[in-house]
mmCIF file of C-alpha atoms in Angstrom:
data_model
loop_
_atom_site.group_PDB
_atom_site.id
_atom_site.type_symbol
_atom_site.label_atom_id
_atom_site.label_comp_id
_atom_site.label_asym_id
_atom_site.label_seq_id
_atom_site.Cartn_x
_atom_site.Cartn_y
_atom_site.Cartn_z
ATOM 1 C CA UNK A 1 2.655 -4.807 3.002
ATOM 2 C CA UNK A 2 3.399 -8.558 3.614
ATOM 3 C CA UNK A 3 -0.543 -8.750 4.221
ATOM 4 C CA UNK A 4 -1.068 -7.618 1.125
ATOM 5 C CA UNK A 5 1.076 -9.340 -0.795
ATOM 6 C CA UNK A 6 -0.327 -12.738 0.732
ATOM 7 C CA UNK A 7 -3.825 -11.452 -0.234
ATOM 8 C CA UNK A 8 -2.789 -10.573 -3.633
ATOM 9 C CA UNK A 9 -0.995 -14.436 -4.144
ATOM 10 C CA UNK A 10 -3.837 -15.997 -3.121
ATOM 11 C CA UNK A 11 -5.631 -14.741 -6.600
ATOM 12 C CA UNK A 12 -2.435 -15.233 -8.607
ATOM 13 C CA UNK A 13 -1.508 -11.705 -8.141
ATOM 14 C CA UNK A 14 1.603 -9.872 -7.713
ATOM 15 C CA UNK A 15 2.448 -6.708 -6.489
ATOM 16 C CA UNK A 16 2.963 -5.365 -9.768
ATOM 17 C CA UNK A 17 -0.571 -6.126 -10.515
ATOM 18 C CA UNK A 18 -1.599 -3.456 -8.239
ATOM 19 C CA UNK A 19 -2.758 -0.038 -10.370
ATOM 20 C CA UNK A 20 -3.274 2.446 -7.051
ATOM 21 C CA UNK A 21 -2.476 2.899 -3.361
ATOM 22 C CA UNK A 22 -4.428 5.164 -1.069
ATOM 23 C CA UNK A 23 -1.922 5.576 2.058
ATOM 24 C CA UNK A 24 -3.086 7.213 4.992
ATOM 25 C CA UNK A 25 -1.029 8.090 7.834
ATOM 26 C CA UNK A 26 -1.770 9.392 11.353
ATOM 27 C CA UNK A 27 1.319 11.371 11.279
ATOM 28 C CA UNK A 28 2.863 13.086 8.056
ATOM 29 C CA UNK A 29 6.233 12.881 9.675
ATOM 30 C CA UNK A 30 6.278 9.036 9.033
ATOM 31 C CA UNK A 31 5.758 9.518 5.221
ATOM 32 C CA UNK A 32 10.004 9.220 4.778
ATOM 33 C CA UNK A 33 10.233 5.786 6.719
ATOM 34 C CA UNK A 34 6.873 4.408 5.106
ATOM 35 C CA UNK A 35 7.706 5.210 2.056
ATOM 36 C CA UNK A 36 11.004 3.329 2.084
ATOM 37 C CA UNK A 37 9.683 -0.096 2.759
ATOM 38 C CA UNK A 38 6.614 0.926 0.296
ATOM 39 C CA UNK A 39 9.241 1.341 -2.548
ATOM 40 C CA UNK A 40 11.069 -2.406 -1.521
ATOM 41 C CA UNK A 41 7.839 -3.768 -2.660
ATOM 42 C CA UNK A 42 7.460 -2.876 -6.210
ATOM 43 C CA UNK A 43 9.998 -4.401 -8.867
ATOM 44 C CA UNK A 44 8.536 -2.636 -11.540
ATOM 45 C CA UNK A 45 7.025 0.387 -11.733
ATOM 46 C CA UNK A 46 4.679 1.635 -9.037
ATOM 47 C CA UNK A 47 0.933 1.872 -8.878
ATOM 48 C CA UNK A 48 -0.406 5.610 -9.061
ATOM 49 C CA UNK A 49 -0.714 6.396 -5.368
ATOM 50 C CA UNK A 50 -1.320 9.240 -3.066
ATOM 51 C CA UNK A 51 -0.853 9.896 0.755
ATOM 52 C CA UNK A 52 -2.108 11.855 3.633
ATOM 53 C CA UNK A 53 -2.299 12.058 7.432
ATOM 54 C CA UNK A 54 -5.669 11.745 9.150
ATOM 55 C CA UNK A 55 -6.391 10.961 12.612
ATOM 56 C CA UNK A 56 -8.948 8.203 13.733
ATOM 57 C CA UNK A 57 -7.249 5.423 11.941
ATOM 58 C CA UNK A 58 -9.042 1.816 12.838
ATOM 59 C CA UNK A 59 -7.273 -0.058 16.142
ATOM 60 C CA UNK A 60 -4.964 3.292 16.596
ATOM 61 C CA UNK A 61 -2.860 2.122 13.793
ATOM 62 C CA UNK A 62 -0.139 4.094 12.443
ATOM 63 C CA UNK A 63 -0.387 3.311 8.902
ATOM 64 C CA UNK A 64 -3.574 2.365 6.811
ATOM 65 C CA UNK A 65 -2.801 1.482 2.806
ATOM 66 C CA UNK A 66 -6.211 0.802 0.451
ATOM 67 C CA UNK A 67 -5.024 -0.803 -2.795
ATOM 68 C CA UNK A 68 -6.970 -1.683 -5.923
ATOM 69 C CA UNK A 69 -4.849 -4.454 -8.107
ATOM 70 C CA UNK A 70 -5.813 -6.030 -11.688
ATOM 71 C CA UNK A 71 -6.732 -9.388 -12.363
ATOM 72 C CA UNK A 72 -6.240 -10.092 -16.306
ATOM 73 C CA UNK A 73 -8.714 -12.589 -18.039
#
């Protein structure tokens, strides 16, 4: 999440400029804890975002989060 975030400022960008989250998780069971320091993220309202546990995440990670922010003009 701090990865993001530092992506996100480097365009000007906030978290709340974010508009969906793809999550995926290599274990379900994790989905309580992740989503707890997702939430702390967000001091608006949250991007549309969905979840699900696959296996064969990149480096054996637990957690893998795709996210698609908006840059006004």
């Amino acid at each position: 999440m701090d990865n993001i975030q530092a992506s996100l400022a480097k365009h000007s960008l906030t978290m709340n400029d974010l508009v969906k989250c793809t999550v995926m998780l290599a274990d379900i069971k994790d989905w309580p804890a992740f989503n707890e320091v997702y939430t702390g993220y967000f001091a608006k309202n949250f991007p549309a975002h969905r979840a699900f546990a696959t296996n064969g995440l990149a480096l054996s990670t637990r957690v893998e989060l795709e996210c698609i922010g908006v840059l006004s003009r």
